[in-house]
Coordinates of C-alpha atoms and ligand atoms in Angstrom, one line a residue:
M1 CA -2.9 20.6 -21.7
T2 CA -3.1 21.8 -18.0
D3 CA 0.3 21.6 -16.3
R4 CA 0.6 18.9 -13.7
I5 CA 1.2 20.1 -10.1
W6 CA 2.9 18.4 -7.2
N7 CA 0.4 15.9 -6.0
F8 CA 0.9 14.7 -2.4
S9 CA -2.4 12.7 -2.3
A10 CA -2.4 9.7 0.1
G11 CA -4.4 7.7 -2.4
P12 CA -5.3 7.5 -5.2
A13 CA -1.9 8.9 -5.7
V14 CA 0.6 10.1 -8.2
L15 CA 1.7 7.7 -11.0
P16 CA 4.9 7.9 -13.1
E17 CA 4.3 10.4 -16.0
S18 CA 5.8 8.0 -18.5
V19 CA 3.2 5.4 -17.5
L20 CA 0.4 7.9 -18.0
E21 CA 1.7 8.9 -21.4
E22 CA 1.9 5.4 -22.6
A23 CA -1.6 4.6 -21.2
R24 CA -3.0 7.6 -23.0
E25 CA -1.7 6.3 -26.3
N26 CA -3.1 2.8 -25.6
L27 CA -6.5 4.0 -24.6
L28 CA -7.2 4.5 -28.3
S29 CA -5.4 1.5 -29.6
L30 CA -3.4 -1.1 -27.6
G31 CA -0.3 -1.4 -29.7
D32 CA -1.4 -1.9 -33.3
T33 CA -4.6 -3.8 -32.5
G34 CA -6.8 -0.9 -33.3
V35 CA -8.8 -1.5 -30.1
G36 CA -8.2 0.5 -26.9
I37 CA -7.0 -1.2 -23.7
C38 CA -10.4 -0.7 -22.0
E39 CA -12.2 -2.2 -25.0
H40 CA -10.3 -5.5 -25.3
S41 CA -11.9 -8.8 -24.2
H42 CA -10.2 -10.1 -21.1
R43 CA -10.1 -13.5 -22.9
G44 CA -8.4 -12.2 -26.1
K45 CA -4.7 -12.6 -26.8
P46 CA -3.7 -8.9 -26.4
F47 CA -5.1 -8.6 -22.9
V48 CA -4.0 -12.1 -21.8
A49 CA -0.5 -11.0 -22.8
V50 CA -0.8 -7.9 -20.6
A51 CA -2.0 -9.9 -17.6
E52 CA 0.8 -12.5 -18.1
E53 CA 3.4 -9.7 -18.2
A54 CA 1.9 -8.1 -15.1
E55 CA 2.2 -11.3 -13.2
A56 CA 5.7 -12.2 -14.5
L57 CA 7.1 -8.7 -13.7
C58 CA 5.5 -8.8 -10.2
R59 CA 7.1 -12.2 -9.5
E60 CA 10.5 -11.0 -10.9
L61 CA 10.5 -7.7 -8.9
A62 CA 9.6 -9.3 -5.6
G63 CA 11.3 -12.6 -6.1
I64 CA 8.1 -14.4 -5.4
P65 CA 8.7 -18.1 -4.9
D66 CA 6.9 -20.6 -7.2
N67 CA 4.6 -21.9 -4.4
Y68 CA 2.8 -18.5 -4.2
K69 CA -0.1 -17.3 -6.4
V70 CA -0.3 -13.7 -7.6
L71 CA -3.9 -12.6 -7.8
F72 CA -5.5 -9.4 -9.2
L73 CA -8.8 -9.0 -7.3
Q74 CA -11.4 -6.3 -6.7
G75 CA -13.1 -4.8 -3.7
G76 CA -10.0 -3.0 -2.4
A77 CA -7.9 -3.8 0.6
S78 CA -11.1 -3.5 2.7
T79 CA -12.5 -6.7 1.1
Q80 CA -9.4 -8.5 2.2
F81 CA -10.1 -7.4 5.8
G82 CA -13.1 -9.7 5.7
M83 CA -12.0 -12.3 3.1
I84 CA -9.0 -13.4 5.1
P85 CA -10.9 -14.3 8.4
M86 CA -13.8 -15.6 6.3
N87 CA -11.5 -18.1 4.7
F88 CA -9.2 -19.0 7.5
L89 CA -10.6 -18.2 10.9
A90 CA -13.2 -20.6 12.4
K91 CA -15.4 -19.5 15.3
D92 CA -13.3 -21.3 18.0
Q93 CA -10.0 -20.0 16.6
T94 CA -7.9 -16.9 17.4
A95 CA -6.1 -14.6 15.0
D96 CA -3.5 -12.2 16.3
Y97 CA -3.6 -8.5 15.2
L98 CA -1.0 -5.8 15.6
V99 CA -3.0 -2.6 16.0
T100 CA -1.1 0.3 14.6
G101 CA -3.7 2.6 13.1
S102 CA -7.3 2.9 11.9
W103 CA -6.8 0.5 9.0
S104 CA -5.6 -2.2 11.4
K105 CA -8.7 -1.5 13.6
K106 CA -11.0 -1.9 10.6
A107 CA -9.3 -5.3 9.8
V108 CA -9.9 -6.3 13.5
K109 CA -13.5 -5.4 13.2
E110 CA -14.1 -7.7 10.3
A111 CA -12.1 -10.6 11.8
K112 CA -14.3 -10.4 14.9
L113 CA -17.3 -11.4 12.7
F114 CA -15.7 -14.8 12.2
G115 CA -13.6 -15.8 15.2
N116 CA -11.6 -14.5 18.2
V117 CA -9.1 -11.6 17.9
H118 CA -6.1 -11.2 20.2
T119 CA -4.4 -7.8 20.2
V120 CA -0.6 -8.4 20.0
C121 CA 0.1 -4.7 20.6
S122 CA -1.5 -1.3 20.1
S123 CA -0.1 2.2 19.7
E124 CA -3.5 3.8 20.2
D125 CA -2.4 5.3 23.6
K126 CA -0.3 7.8 21.6
N127 CA -2.7 8.3 18.7
F128 CA -0.7 5.6 16.7
N129 CA 2.4 7.8 16.4
Y130 CA 4.8 4.8 16.9
I131 CA 5.3 1.1 16.1
P132 CA 5.2 -0.8 19.4
T133 CA 8.3 -2.9 20.3
D134 CA 6.6 -5.0 23.0
K135 CA 4.4 -7.7 21.5
T136 CA 2.5 -10.5 23.2
Y137 CA 1.2 -13.2 20.8
S138 CA -1.4 -15.7 21.7
D139 CA -0.3 -19.4 22.1
S140 CA -1.6 -20.8 18.9
P141 CA -3.0 -18.1 16.6
R142 CA -4.3 -19.1 13.2
Y143 CA -2.5 -16.2 11.6
V144 CA -0.8 -12.9 12.6
H145 CA -2.0 -9.8 10.8
F146 CA -0.1 -6.5 10.6
T147 CA -0.2 -3.2 8.6
S148 CA 3.3 -2.6 7.4
N149 CA 2.7 1.2 6.7
N150 CA 0.2 3.3 8.5
T151 CA -0.9 5.7 5.9
I152 CA -2.7 8.1 8.2
Y153 CA -0.1 8.4 10.9
G154 CA 3.1 8.1 8.9
T155 CA 4.6 5.1 10.7
Q156 CA 6.1 2.0 9.2
F157 CA 7.5 -1.3 10.4
A158 CA 11.2 -1.5 9.8
S159 CA 11.0 -5.3 9.5
E160 CA 8.4 -8.1 9.8
P161 CA 7.0 -8.9 13.2
A162 CA 8.5 -12.2 14.5
G163 CA 8.4 -14.4 17.5
F164 CA 5.0 -16.0 17.1
S165 CA 4.2 -19.7 16.8
N166 CA 5.5 -21.1 13.6
E167 CA 2.2 -22.9 13.0
A168 CA 0.7 -19.4 12.3
F169 CA 1.1 -17.6 9.0
L170 CA 1.9 -13.9 8.6
V171 CA -0.5 -11.6 6.8
N172 CA 0.4 -8.1 5.7
D173 CA -1.8 -5.2 4.6
S174 CA 0.9 -3.5 2.5
S175 CA -1.5 -1.2 0.7
S176 CA 0.6 1.9 1.2
D177 CA 4.1 0.6 1.0
I178 CA 4.1 -2.4 -1.3
F179 CA 7.2 -2.6 -3.4
C180 CA 8.8 0.5 -1.7
R181 CA 11.7 -1.7 -0.7
P182 CA 12.9 -5.3 -1.2
I183 CA 10.7 -7.9 0.5
D184 CA 11.2 -11.6 1.5
V185 CA 7.9 -13.0 0.4
S186 CA 8.8 -16.4 1.9
K187 CA 8.2 -15.0 5.4
Y188 CA 4.5 -14.4 4.6
G189 CA 1.3 -16.4 4.0
I190 CA -0.5 -13.5 2.4
I191 CA 0.4 -10.0 1.3
Y192 CA -2.3 -7.7 0.0
A193 CA -2.5 -4.2 -1.3
G194 CA -5.0 -1.9 -2.9
A195 CA -3.2 -0.6 -6.0
Q196 CA -4.0 3.0 -5.7
K197 CA -1.1 4.1 -3.5
N198 CA 2.0 2.5 -4.9
L199 CA 1.0 0.3 -7.9
G200 CA -1.7 1.8 -10.1
P201 CA -5.3 3.1 -10.1
S202 CA -8.0 2.2 -7.6
G203 CA -10.1 -0.9 -8.5
V204 CA -7.5 -3.6 -8.4
T205 CA -6.1 -5.3 -5.4
L206 CA -2.8 -7.3 -5.5
V207 CA -2.9 -10.5 -3.4
I208 CA 0.1 -12.7 -3.0
I209 CA -0.9 -15.9 -1.3
R210 CA 0.9 -19.2 -0.6
D211 CA -0.5 -22.3 -2.4
D212 CA -1.3 -24.3 0.8
L213 CA -3.5 -21.5 2.0
V214 CA -5.4 -21.3 -1.3
E215 CA -6.2 -25.0 -0.6
Q216 CA -7.1 -24.5 3.0
G217 CA -9.6 -21.7 2.5
N218 CA -13.3 -22.2 3.5
S219 CA -14.9 -24.0 0.5
E220 CA -18.5 -23.1 1.6
L221 CA -18.3 -19.5 0.7
T222 CA -19.7 -17.8 -2.4
S223 CA -17.2 -18.4 -5.3
M224 CA -16.0 -14.8 -5.6
L225 CA -14.9 -14.8 -1.9
Q226 CA -12.8 -18.0 -2.2
Y227 CA -9.1 -17.5 -3.1
R228 CA -9.2 -20.9 -4.9
T229 CA -11.7 -19.6 -7.4
H230 CA -9.3 -16.8 -8.5
A231 CA -6.2 -19.0 -8.2
A232 CA -7.7 -21.7 -10.4
S233 CA -8.6 -19.2 -13.2
D234 CA -5.6 -16.9 -13.2
S235 CA -7.8 -14.1 -11.8
M236 CA -10.2 -14.4 -14.8
Y237 CA -13.1 -16.2 -13.2
N238 CA -15.1 -13.2 -14.0
T239 CA -14.2 -10.0 -15.8
P240 CA -11.1 -8.7 -14.0
P241 CA -10.3 -5.0 -13.7
T242 CA -8.5 -4.9 -17.0
F243 CA -7.4 -1.3 -17.1
G244 CA -6.0 -1.5 -13.6
I245 CA -4.0 -4.6 -14.4
Y246 CA -2.7 -3.0 -17.5
L247 CA -1.6 0.1 -15.6
M248 CA 0.0 -2.0 -12.9
M249 CA 1.9 -3.8 -15.6
L250 CA 3.3 -0.5 -16.8
V251 CA 4.2 0.5 -13.3
F252 CA 6.0 -2.8 -12.8
R253 CA 8.0 -2.0 -16.0
W254 CA 8.8 1.4 -14.7
I255 CA 10.0 0.0 -11.4
K256 CA 12.1 -2.5 -13.2
A257 CA 13.7 0.2 -15.4
N258 CA 14.4 2.2 -12.2
G259 CA 16.4 -0.4 -10.4
G260 CA 13.7 -2.7 -9.1
L261 CA 12.7 -2.8 -5.5
A262 CA 16.3 -2.0 -4.4
G263 CA 16.3 1.0 -6.6
M264 CA 12.9 2.1 -5.2
H265 CA 14.3 1.8 -1.7
E266 CA 17.3 4.0 -2.5
R267 CA 15.0 6.6 -4.0
N268 CA 12.6 6.5 -1.2
K269 CA 15.2 6.7 1.5
A270 CA 16.7 9.7 -0.2
K271 CA 13.4 11.5 -0.7
A272 CA 12.0 10.9 2.8
G273 CA 15.5 11.4 4.3
K274 CA 15.8 15.0 3.1
L275 CA 12.3 15.9 4.1
Y276 CA 12.8 14.5 7.7
E277 CA 16.2 16.1 7.9
Y278 CA 14.6 19.5 7.1
L279 CA 11.8 18.9 9.6
D280 CA 14.3 18.0 12.3
S281 CA 16.1 21.2 11.8
S282 CA 13.0 23.4 11.4
S283 CA 11.9 25.7 14.2
L284 CA 8.4 25.9 12.8
F285 CA 7.4 22.4 11.7
Q286 CA 7.7 19.2 13.7
P287 CA 7.3 15.6 12.4
T288 CA 4.5 13.8 14.4
A289 CA 5.8 10.2 14.1
D290 CA 8.2 8.7 16.6
K291 CA 11.7 8.9 15.1
A292 CA 12.3 5.1 15.0
S293 CA 8.9 4.5 13.4
R294 CA 9.0 7.0 10.5
S295 CA 7.4 6.0 7.2
L296 CA 9.2 6.3 3.9
M297 CA 5.9 6.9 2.2
N298 CA 3.8 9.3 4.3
V299 CA 5.5 12.1 6.1
C300 CA 3.3 13.8 8.7
F301 CA 4.1 17.1 10.4
V302 CA 2.5 20.0 12.3
T303 CA 3.3 23.5 13.3
G304 CA 1.6 23.0 16.6
D305 CA -0.8 25.9 15.8
A306 CA -4.0 25.1 13.9
D307 CA -4.1 28.6 12.4
K308 CA -0.6 28.4 11.1
D309 CA -1.3 24.9 9.7
A310 CA -4.3 26.3 7.8
A311 CA -2.3 29.3 6.5
F312 CA 0.5 27.0 5.3
L313 CA -2.0 24.7 3.6
K314 CA -3.7 27.6 1.9
K315 CA -0.5 29.0 0.5
A316 CA 0.8 25.6 -0.5
D317 CA -2.4 24.9 -2.5
A318 CA -2.1 28.3 -4.2
E319 CA 1.5 27.5 -5.2
G320 CA 0.8 24.1 -6.7
F321 CA 1.5 21.8 -3.8
S322 CA -1.7 19.8 -3.6
A323 CA -3.3 17.4 -1.1
L324 CA -0.9 18.2 1.8
K325 CA -3.7 18.3 4.4
G326 CA -3.2 15.7 7.1
H327 CA -6.0 13.2 7.9
R328 CA -8.6 14.6 10.2
S329 CA -7.5 12.2 13.0
V330 CA -4.0 13.6 13.1
G331 CA -4.5 17.2 11.7
G332 CA -1.6 19.2 10.3
M333 CA 0.1 18.1 7.2
R334 CA 0.9 14.9 5.4
A335 CA 3.2 14.6 2.4
S336 CA 2.6 11.3 0.7
I337 CA 5.7 10.5 -1.4
Y338 CA 5.1 7.1 -2.8
N339 CA 7.5 5.4 -5.3
A340 CA 6.3 7.5 -8.2
F341 CA 6.5 10.9 -6.4
P342 CA 9.5 12.7 -8.0
S343 CA 12.5 13.7 -6.0
E344 CA 12.3 17.2 -7.5
G345 CA 8.8 17.6 -5.9
V346 CA 10.3 16.9 -2.5
D347 CA 13.0 19.5 -3.2
A348 CA 10.4 22.0 -4.2
L349 CA 8.3 21.4 -1.1
I350 CA 11.3 21.8 1.2
S351 CA 12.2 25.0 -0.5
F352 CA 8.6 26.3 -0.2
M353 CA 8.5 25.3 3.5
K354 CA 11.8 27.1 4.2
D355 CA 10.4 30.3 2.6
F356 CA 7.2 29.9 4.6
E357 CA 9.2 29.4 7.8
A358 CA 11.2 32.5 7.1
T359 CA 8.1 34.7 6.8
A360 CA 5.9 33.0 9.4
Ligands
PLP1 C1 -5.9 2.9 1.8 C2 -5.7 1.8 2.7 C3 -6.6 0.8 2.8 C4 -8.0 0.8 2.2 O1 -7.9 0.4 0.9 P1 -9.2 0.3 -0.1 O2 -8.5 -0.3 -1.3 O3 -9.8 1.6 -0.2 O4 -10.1 -0.7 0.6 C5 -6.3 -0.3 3.7 N1 -5.2 -0.3 4.3 C6 -4.2 0.6 4.2 C7 -2.9 0.5 4.9 C8 -4.4 1.7 3.4 O5 -3.5 2.7 3.2

């Protein structure tokens, strides 16, 4: 087998090796069923047990209250950008959006198809390198939408936005930081995340939604785009992404075995902490995100010289540090170090960067 290298991909991203090993076994036969995980009916006992465990572990890890549904949907986070306003925003209503990156902007674009959008704050003036502290909400927004971690720019909200009308519900696109730290689900109406950064493979989207909102959604939409359809059938209205749900279940087991969300938070603070500490002390590399807004998940940095960035990336790639190239809208480098990224990989990167710095 080919050796695995340090994979800093922003998504799809690295998964725990123990999870991949277990999945490999179960591809041929799920437990002793003699039928592989991808070959089981979603209505059969073995897969239903997998889906039930995935939901139960998700609830346990995040302490999800009983009045919330946990849904496993398809279409990625991008479908949620549209499905949320489609269900909850009428033409004469306003939704409030915190604009902290290009994913937020895409969410705004979809919402505008259905109703009015009020911009609470935007950090576009500085190419989204910070999380704004000044926020102006509209008087009676239907909901308030924010992106807790900005994957491309390496910024992250330290806590939930607050101070808006309590008639509104809070919506979080948590695609790139879900379960990276403990979360108080009761503060939210909807939390959604494409799985491919912190939870599993692409193709499954986790949606945590309060029961009253499931009821309130627009009932004149095609069935697949109504939350109530999926809530009423335990995400099995049609064939769900069975392999994705299975892998997510294994990732949840791994999170639980590694201290739950508090354990993830400790690991993530340690990993990101040492990388930022080195960047702050480096005379070659500088982090691009504002210090108070730094992400635990995506660490963006530059040398300030495009040729040096390119030379660094080339050498990194040759030495087994893959996918460190920053998004084209920021340039430079981005180390995505999600929950499953091993601490030893961060140590190896820092050591490689120090060597590069010494010879640059
Ligand atoms: C990756 C990402 C998305 C897009 O997710 P898809 O599942 O590809 O639609 C949306 N929001 C954030 C914050 C992301 O990081």
